[in-house]
Coordinates of C-alpha atoms and ligand atoms in Angstrom, one line a residue:
X1 CA 29.3 -11.2 -18.6
X2 CA 27.0 -10.6 -15.4
X3 CA 28.9 -10.1 -12.2
X4 CA 26.9 -11.1 -9.4
X5 CA 25.4 -8.8 -7.3
X6 CA 26.8 -5.8 -5.0
X7 CA 26.6 -5.8 -1.1
X8 CA 28.3 -2.2 -0.7
X9 CA 30.8 -2.5 2.8
X10 CA 29.5 -0.2 4.9
X11 CA 31.9 3.1 6.2
X12 CA 34.4 3.3 9.5
X13 CA 35.3 6.4 10.9
X14 CA 38.6 7.3 9.8
X15 CA 40.8 6.2 7.3
X16 CA 42.2 2.5 7.1
X17 CA 46.2 1.9 6.8
X18 CA 48.1 2.0 3.5
X19 CA 48.2 -1.9 2.6
X20 CA 51.6 -3.9 1.8
X21 CA 51.2 -6.7 0.1
X22 CA 53.9 -9.8 -0.7
X23 CA 55.1 -9.5 -4.2
X24 CA 56.5 -12.7 -5.5
X25 CA 58.7 -10.7 -8.6
X26 CA 60.5 -8.7 -5.8
X27 CA 60.3 -10.9 -2.9
X28 CA 59.2 -7.9 -0.8
X29 CA 55.9 -6.5 0.5
X30 CA 55.6 -3.3 -1.0
X31 CA 52.7 -0.6 -0.6
X32 CA 49.7 -0.3 -2.3
X33 CA 48.1 0.6 -4.7
X34 CA 50.9 3.0 -5.9
X35 CA 48.6 6.1 -6.3
X36 CA 47.2 8.1 -3.8
X37 CA 43.8 7.5 -1.9
X38 CA 43.7 11.4 -2.8
X39 CA 45.1 11.6 -6.2
X40 CA 42.0 10.2 -7.4
X41 CA 43.4 7.8 -9.9
X42 CA 41.8 4.5 -10.0
X43 CA 43.6 1.3 -8.0
X44 CA 43.7 -1.1 -10.5
X45 CA 44.0 -5.1 -10.0
X46 CA 43.4 -8.1 -12.3
X47 CA 42.6 -11.6 -10.9
X48 CA 42.5 -14.9 -13.2
X49 CA 39.0 -16.1 -13.0
X50 CA 37.7 -20.0 -13.0
X51 CA 37.6 -22.2 -15.5
X52 CA 34.1 -23.0 -15.4
X53 CA 34.2 -26.8 -15.6
X54 CA 33.0 -28.1 -12.0
X55 CA 32.0 -26.5 -8.9
X56 CA 33.5 -23.8 -6.8
X57 CA 35.6 -25.8 -3.8
X58 CA 37.3 -24.6 -0.5
X59 CA 40.8 -23.9 -2.8
X60 CA 38.9 -21.4 -5.2
X61 CA 37.2 -19.3 -2.4
X62 CA 40.4 -18.6 -0.4
X63 CA 42.0 -17.2 -3.7
X64 CA 39.0 -15.2 -3.7
X65 CA 38.6 -14.4 -0.5
X66 CA 42.0 -13.3 -0.1
X67 CA 42.1 -10.8 -3.5
X68 CA 38.6 -9.4 -2.3
X69 CA 40.1 -8.7 1.3
X70 CA 42.4 -6.5 -1.2
X71 CA 39.5 -4.7 -2.3
X72 CA 38.2 -4.2 1.0
X73 CA 41.2 -2.7 2.6
X74 CA 41.9 -0.6 -0.8
X75 CA 38.0 1.2 0.2
X76 CA 38.7 1.8 3.7
X77 CA 42.0 3.4 3.0
X78 CA 40.2 6.0 1.1
X79 CA 40.0 4.7 -2.7
X80 CA 37.1 5.1 -4.1
X81 CA 37.4 3.9 -7.7
X82 CA 38.9 -0.2 -7.3
X83 CA 38.8 -1.7 -10.7
X84 CA 38.5 -5.0 -10.5
X85 CA 38.5 -7.3 -13.2
X86 CA 38.3 -11.0 -13.7
X87 CA 37.7 -13.4 -16.6
X88 CA 36.0 -16.1 -16.6
X89 CA 38.4 -19.0 -19.3
X90 CA 35.1 -19.9 -20.4
X91 CA 36.5 -21.7 -23.6
X92 CA 39.9 -24.0 -23.2
X93 CA 41.0 -27.6 -23.2
X94 CA 40.1 -28.7 -19.4
X95 CA 36.4 -27.9 -20.5
X96 CA 36.5 -29.4 -23.6
X97 CA 37.3 -32.4 -22.2
X98 CA 35.2 -32.6 -19.0
X99 CA 32.2 -31.8 -21.7
X100 CA 33.3 -34.4 -24.0
X101 CA 33.3 -36.7 -21.1
X102 CA 30.1 -36.2 -19.8
X103 CA 28.9 -35.7 -23.1
X104 CA 27.9 -32.6 -22.5
X105 CA 27.7 -29.1 -24.5
X106 CA 30.5 -27.2 -23.4
X107 CA 28.7 -24.5 -23.5
X108 CA 26.0 -25.5 -21.8
X109 CA 28.6 -26.4 -19.0
X110 CA 30.2 -23.6 -19.0
X111 CA 26.9 -21.8 -18.3
X112 CA 25.8 -23.9 -15.5
X113 CA 29.2 -23.7 -13.6
X114 CA 29.9 -20.0 -13.6
X115 CA 26.1 -19.7 -12.1
X116 CA 26.7 -21.8 -9.4
X117 CA 30.3 -19.5 -9.3
X118 CA 28.2 -16.5 -9.0
X119 CA 25.8 -17.9 -6.3
X120 CA 28.7 -19.2 -4.2
X121 CA 31.1 -15.3 -4.5
X122 CA 27.6 -13.6 -3.5
X123 CA 26.8 -16.6 -0.6
X124 CA 30.5 -15.4 0.8
X125 CA 30.6 -12.0 0.6
X126 CA 33.2 -11.4 -1.7
X127 CA 33.0 -8.2 -4.0
X128 CA 31.7 -8.6 -7.5
X129 CA 34.5 -7.6 -9.8
X130 CA 33.7 -4.2 -11.9
X131 CA 34.1 -5.6 -15.1
X132 CA 33.7 -10.1 -15.5
X133 CA 34.5 -11.1 -19.0
X134 CA 34.7 -14.4 -20.5
X135 CA 37.6 -15.8 -22.9
X136 CA 34.6 -16.2 -25.7
X137 CA 33.3 -12.9 -25.5
X138 CA 37.2 -11.6 -25.4
X139 CA 38.1 -13.3 -28.6
X140 CA 38.2 -10.2 -30.9
X141 CA 40.7 -8.5 -28.1
X142 CA 43.0 -11.6 -28.4
X143 CA 43.1 -11.2 -31.9
X144 CA 44.1 -7.2 -31.6
X145 CA 46.9 -8.4 -29.5
X146 CA 48.1 -11.1 -31.8
X147 CA 48.2 -9.5 -34.8
X148 CA 50.2 -6.6 -33.1
X149 CA 52.9 -9.7 -31.6
X150 CA 52.7 -11.0 -35.5
X151 CA 54.1 -7.4 -36.8
X152 CA 56.6 -6.9 -34.3
X153 CA 58.2 -10.0 -35.3
X154 CA 57.4 -11.5 -31.2
X155 CA 54.9 -14.2 -32.7
X156 CA 55.0 -16.6 -35.2
X157 CA 53.3 -19.5 -37.0
X158 CA 54.0 -23.5 -36.5
X159 CA 51.8 -24.7 -39.1
X160 CA 48.2 -23.0 -38.8
X161 CA 48.9 -22.1 -35.0
X162 CA 50.5 -19.3 -33.0
X163 CA 53.5 -19.0 -30.4
X164 CA 54.6 -16.3 -28.9
X165 CA 58.3 -15.6 -28.5
X166 CA 59.1 -15.4 -24.8
X167 CA 62.4 -14.4 -25.6
X168 CA 60.8 -11.4 -27.4
X169 CA 60.9 -10.4 -23.8
X170 CA 64.4 -9.6 -22.1
X171 CA 62.8 -9.8 -18.9
X172 CA 61.4 -13.2 -19.0
X173 CA 61.2 -15.1 -15.8
X174 CA 61.4 -12.4 -13.6
X175 CA 57.6 -12.6 -12.8
X176 CA 57.7 -16.5 -11.2
X177 CA 62.1 -16.2 -10.3
X178 CA 61.5 -20.0 -11.1
X179 CA 65.5 -22.0 -11.9
X180 CA 65.4 -22.2 -15.8
X181 CA 65.8 -25.8 -15.3
X182 CA 62.8 -26.2 -14.1
X183 CA 60.5 -24.3 -16.1
X184 CA 59.9 -26.5 -19.4
X185 CA 59.1 -29.0 -16.7
X186 CA 56.6 -26.7 -15.1
X187 CA 55.2 -26.0 -18.2
X188 CA 54.5 -29.6 -19.3
X189 CA 52.7 -30.1 -16.1
X190 CA 50.8 -26.8 -16.7
X191 CA 49.1 -26.8 -20.0
X192 CA 52.3 -26.2 -22.2
X193 CA 53.8 -27.9 -24.8
X194 CA 57.2 -28.3 -24.9
X195 CA 57.7 -31.1 -27.2
X196 CA 56.0 -29.2 -30.1
X197 CA 58.1 -28.9 -33.3
X198 CA 58.7 -26.2 -34.9
X199 CA 59.2 -24.0 -32.2
X200 CA 61.6 -21.6 -31.7
X201 CA 62.2 -22.4 -27.8
X202 CA 60.5 -25.2 -26.1
X203 CA 58.9 -22.5 -23.2
X204 CA 56.7 -20.2 -26.4
X205 CA 53.2 -20.2 -25.6
X206 CA 50.1 -21.0 -28.1
X207 CA 48.5 -17.5 -28.5
X208 CA 45.6 -18.7 -31.1
X209 CA 45.4 -22.2 -31.6
X210 CA 44.1 -23.6 -35.6
X211 CA 40.4 -24.9 -35.1
X212 CA 40.3 -28.7 -35.3
X213 CA 37.9 -31.3 -35.9
X214 CA 35.1 -31.8 -33.4
X215 CA 36.2 -28.6 -30.9
X216 CA 35.0 -24.8 -31.0
X217 CA 36.4 -22.7 -33.3
X218 CA 35.7 -18.7 -34.4
X219 CA 36.4 -17.3 -38.1
X220 CA 38.8 -15.0 -37.2
X221 CA 41.4 -12.5 -39.3
X222 CA 44.3 -15.4 -37.8
X223 CA 41.9 -18.0 -39.7
X224 CA 39.6 -19.9 -37.9
X225 CA 40.4 -21.1 -34.1
X226 CA 40.4 -20.4 -30.9
X227 CA 42.6 -18.0 -28.1
X228 CA 45.5 -19.7 -26.1
X229 CA 45.4 -19.4 -22.4
X230 CA 47.7 -16.8 -21.6
X231 CA 46.6 -14.0 -24.4
X232 CA 43.2 -14.3 -23.1
X233 CA 44.1 -12.3 -20.0
X234 CA 46.8 -10.3 -21.5
X235 CA 44.2 -9.2 -23.3
X236 CA 41.3 -8.7 -21.1
X237 CA 43.6 -6.6 -18.3
X238 CA 44.8 -4.7 -20.8
X239 CA 41.6 -3.7 -22.7
X240 CA 39.7 -2.9 -19.1
X241 CA 42.9 -2.0 -17.1
X242 CA 46.0 -1.2 -19.5
X243 CA 49.2 -2.0 -18.2
X244 CA 51.2 -1.1 -15.4
X245 CA 48.3 -2.1 -12.9
X246 CA 48.7 -2.0 -9.4
X247 CA 47.9 -6.3 -8.4
X248 CA 48.4 -9.1 -10.2
X249 CA 46.7 -12.1 -8.4
X250 CA 45.9 -15.6 -8.3
X251 CA 46.5 -18.6 -6.9
X252 CA 50.1 -19.1 -6.3
X253 CA 49.5 -22.2 -8.9
X254 CA 49.4 -19.3 -11.9
X255 CA 52.8 -18.0 -10.7
X256 CA 54.0 -20.1 -13.6
X257 CA 53.8 -20.5 -16.9
X258 CA 50.2 -18.0 -16.9
X259 CA 51.4 -15.2 -15.0
X260 CA 54.8 -15.4 -16.5
X261 CA 53.2 -15.5 -20.2
X262 CA 50.5 -13.3 -19.6
X263 CA 53.2 -10.5 -18.8
X264 CA 55.8 -11.2 -21.0
X265 CA 53.1 -10.7 -23.4
X266 CA 51.7 -7.2 -22.5
X267 CA 55.0 -6.1 -22.0
X268 CA 56.0 -6.7 -25.9
X269 CA 52.8 -5.9 -26.8
X270 CA 52.8 -2.5 -24.9
X271 CA 56.4 -1.9 -24.6
X272 CA 55.7 -0.8 -20.8
X273 CA 57.1 -2.8 -17.9
X274 CA 56.1 -4.0 -15.7
X275 CA 52.9 -4.8 -16.4
X276 CA 51.8 -5.1 -12.7
X277 CA 53.5 -3.7 -9.8
X278 CA 52.7 -6.6 -7.8
X279 CA 52.0 -10.3 -8.4
X280 CA 50.4 -11.8 -5.2
X281 CA 49.7 -15.0 -5.0
X282 CA 47.7 -17.1 -2.7
X283 CA 48.8 -20.4 -1.3
X284 CA 47.1 -23.8 -2.0
X285 CA 44.7 -25.6 -0.4
X286 CA 45.0 -29.4 -0.2
X287 CA 42.6 -32.2 0.9
X288 CA 44.7 -35.6 1.9
X289 CA 47.8 -34.3 1.4
X290 CA 47.1 -33.3 -1.9
X291 CA 46.5 -29.9 -3.6
X292 CA 42.4 -30.0 -4.3
X293 CA 42.1 -29.8 -8.0
X294 CA 39.6 -30.4 -10.3
X295 CA 41.4 -32.7 -12.1
X296 CA 42.7 -35.2 -9.4
X297 CA 38.4 -34.6 -7.7
X298 CA 39.4 -34.0 -3.8
X299 CA 37.4 -31.6 -3.0
X300 CA 35.2 -29.8 -0.9
X301 CA 32.4 -27.9 -2.9
X302 CA 31.0 -24.8 -1.2
X303 CA 27.9 -25.2 -3.1
X304 CA 27.5 -28.8 -0.9
X305 CA 28.6 -27.3 2.0
X306 CA 26.0 -24.6 1.8
X307 CA 23.3 -27.6 0.7
X308 CA 24.2 -29.6 4.0
X309 CA 23.2 -25.9 5.9
X310 CA 26.9 -24.7 7.2
X311 CA 26.4 -21.1 6.8
X312 CA 28.5 -19.2 4.0
X313 CA 29.9 -16.9 6.8
X314 CA 30.9 -19.8 8.8
X315 CA 33.1 -21.3 5.5
X316 CA 34.7 -17.9 4.9
X317 CA 35.7 -17.3 8.5
X318 CA 37.2 -21.1 8.0
X319 CA 39.0 -19.7 5.5
X320 CA 40.2 -16.0 7.4
X321 CA 41.4 -18.3 10.1
X322 CA 44.3 -18.9 7.4
X323 CA 46.5 -16.6 6.1
X324 CA 46.2 -16.5 2.2
X325 CA 50.0 -17.2 1.3
X326 CA 50.2 -20.5 3.7
X327 CA 49.2 -23.4 1.7
X328 CA 47.0 -25.1 4.0
X329 CA 45.1 -28.1 4.5
X330 CA 40.9 -28.2 4.8
X331 CA 39.7 -30.6 7.6
X332 CA 35.8 -30.3 9.0
X333 CA 36.9 -29.5 12.4
X334 CA 37.9 -26.1 10.7
X335 CA 34.3 -25.2 9.8
X336 CA 33.3 -26.0 13.3
X337 CA 35.9 -24.1 15.1
X338 CA 34.8 -21.1 12.7
X339 CA 31.0 -21.9 13.4
X340 CA 31.6 -21.5 17.3
X341 CA 33.8 -18.1 16.9
X342 CA 31.1 -16.5 15.1
X343 CA 28.3 -17.9 17.6
X344 CA 30.9 -16.0 20.1
X345 CA 31.3 -13.2 18.5
X346 CA 27.7 -13.0 18.0
X347 CA 27.0 -13.2 21.8
X348 CA 29.7 -10.4 21.8
X349 CA 28.3 -7.6 19.8
X350 CA 24.7 -8.7 20.6
X351 CA 25.1 -6.9 24.1
X352 CA 23.6 -3.0 24.6
X353 CA 27.0 -2.2 25.4
X354 CA 30.4 -3.2 25.4
X355 CA 34.4 -2.1 26.1
X356 CA 35.4 0.7 23.8
X357 CA 36.0 -0.7 20.6
X358 CA 38.1 1.9 18.5
X359 CA 42.0 0.3 19.4
X360 CA 40.3 -3.2 17.8
X361 CA 39.6 -1.3 14.8
X362 CA 43.2 0.6 14.3
X363 CA 44.2 -3.1 14.8
X364 CA 42.3 -4.6 12.8
X365 CA 43.2 -2.5 10.2
X366 CA 46.8 -2.3 11.1
X367 CA 46.9 -5.6 10.9
X368 CA 45.3 -6.1 7.3
X369 CA 47.7 -3.6 6.0
X370 CA 50.1 -5.9 6.6
X371 CA 50.0 -8.7 3.7
X372 CA 46.5 -9.2 4.6
X373 CA 47.5 -11.0 8.1
X374 CA 43.5 -12.5 8.5
X375 CA 44.7 -15.0 11.7
X376 CA 45.8 -11.8 13.6
X377 CA 43.0 -9.9 12.3
X378 CA 41.0 -12.5 14.0
X379 CA 42.8 -12.6 16.9
X380 CA 42.1 -9.2 17.9
X381 CA 38.6 -9.7 17.5
X382 CA 38.8 -12.5 20.0
X383 CA 40.5 -10.5 22.2
X384 CA 37.9 -7.9 22.2
X385 CA 35.0 -11.0 22.3
X386 CA 36.2 -12.7 25.1
X387 CA 36.8 -9.7 27.4
X388 CA 33.8 -8.5 26.5
X389 CA 32.0 -11.9 27.3
X390 CA 34.1 -12.4 30.6
X391 CA 32.8 -8.9 31.7
X392 CA 29.3 -9.5 33.5
X393 CA 28.0 -6.0 33.2
X394 CA 29.7 -2.9 32.1
X395 CA 29.6 0.5 34.4
X396 CA 30.7 4.1 34.3
X397 CA 34.2 4.7 31.5
X398 CA 34.7 1.5 30.6
X399 CA 31.3 1.0 28.9
X400 CA 30.6 2.1 25.7
X401 CA 26.7 2.0 23.7
X402 CA 28.8 2.4 19.8
X403 CA 31.0 -0.3 20.7
X404 CA 29.1 -3.4 19.5
X405 CA 28.0 -1.9 16.4
X406 CA 31.6 -0.3 15.4
X407 CA 32.7 -4.2 15.6
X408 CA 29.6 -5.3 13.7
X409 CA 30.7 -2.4 10.8
X410 CA 34.3 -3.2 11.4
X411 CA 34.3 -6.9 10.2
X412 CA 31.7 -6.4 8.1
X413 CA 33.7 -4.1 6.3
X414 CA 37.1 -5.5 6.6
X415 CA 36.8 -8.9 6.7
X416 CA 33.9 -9.6 5.3
X417 CA 32.3 -11.2 7.4
X418 CA 28.6 -10.7 8.7
X419 CA 27.7 -10.7 12.4
Ligands
LIG1 N1 40.5 -19.6 -15.4 C1 42.3 -19.6 -15.0 C2 43.1 -18.4 -14.7 S1 43.1 -17.4 -15.8 C3 42.3 -21.0 -13.7 O1 43.4 -21.0 -13.2 N2 41.1 -21.4 -13.6 S2 41.3 -22.6 -12.5 O2 39.2 -22.6 -12.2 O3 41.5 -23.2 -12.2 O4 41.3 -21.7 -10.7 C4 40.6 -20.4 -10.3 C5 41.9 -19.6 -9.4 O5 41.9 -20.5 -8.0 C6 43.0 -19.7 -9.9 O6 43.8 -18.6 -9.4 C7 43.8 -20.6 -9.0 O7 45.1 -20.6 -9.0 C8 43.0 -21.1 -8.1 N3 42.8 -22.0 -7.3 C9 42.6 -23.3 -7.9 N4 42.9 -24.9 -7.1 C10 43.5 -24.0 -6.0 C11 43.2 -24.7 -4.4 N5 43.6 -25.6 -4.2 N6 43.8 -24.0 -3.5 C12 43.7 -22.3 -3.7 N7 43.5 -21.4 -4.8 C13 43.3 -22.7 -5.9
LIG2 ZN1 44.5 -15.8 -16.0

């Protein structure tokens, strides 16, 4: 699949700090990527993509902005090769259900919403992934992985369907650390089928769904059918990044079961662990007190805000005002505040000269390297901007004509904010 156009970030003087990112599985901050910038080895990240049955909402935008920052901070730290892979779940139950409900063709719906997502990502200045892969195009990869799991005994049939035996991975549960008493409940809420008769264990997850009447299916060596959800991401990540990747990313609603299952499948098939060195999760954005979700319909769409005349850069700045790991609620006032902040930042960098900004660049790098502390980074820019706007004309030693340009390039490269 095509991703979206790239917008290469400017390079900055010197080099940024090593990113330390919170890892859900250990509950600690982990330096990432594992390889040094000078080793030349690629930094590898897999971020779960959308299920394209509705438009990009602020929650999606927040999650993809968080992982966009990972790519930016890595590059600034000298990692020239960042391999960022993202999927599109372009065949799955929620997409088929929505298409049926609307009387639409599921492929047309998926193509339309994926196209809109690309436009939103471009507008928000999210750097494109190095590989952007759809579930449908990944079917041969999924089939190969399921064959290997069947051969090893970690997969088994229930009627014509194929399931993964989660206990074939001795460390199942380690990614999310979710209380075992809660696992079945959360599994059922997030697409799982704990009550399906014939499974070895209630948590065993679907790898291959045999063809059902009226549903799309593909004829393969596993029989006619379509892929399960978790194996889709495991197959795409293993193919395009290999195992032992630096970061597996997504929203916190994916930690269990999605990332738990995907890691277990990958670990069993490769015999290598961990599948990812860091499991990073963005918090959930809410509207009207509840998680913004396509199934509930309490949504603020990026495309609607854009159509109403809001600048995408202001939307991005409104998102960056929150720490990526926090759960937070969207209020229209957030966008107004971001618009005001943007106007002030622009006024400050429009001055012919300003206060030196070397210390600001160092602080920006330091804040972002500390688990992507964007509220801290924004506060640092605010401090410089306020000082510049408060002073009249600069004189002598305190004046620096290169400072406005440096600040513009720094917020562009590190925060993706175009002034
Ligand atoms: N296609 C799967 C992943 S393989 C999927 O979860 N798609 S999604 O469209 O439902 O979500 C896309 C991404 O947005 C996921 O990382 C998800 O965790 C994140 N996301 C969904 N809702 C929110 C929300 N309200 N706040 C923050 N992130 C969210
Ligand atoms: Zn995924």
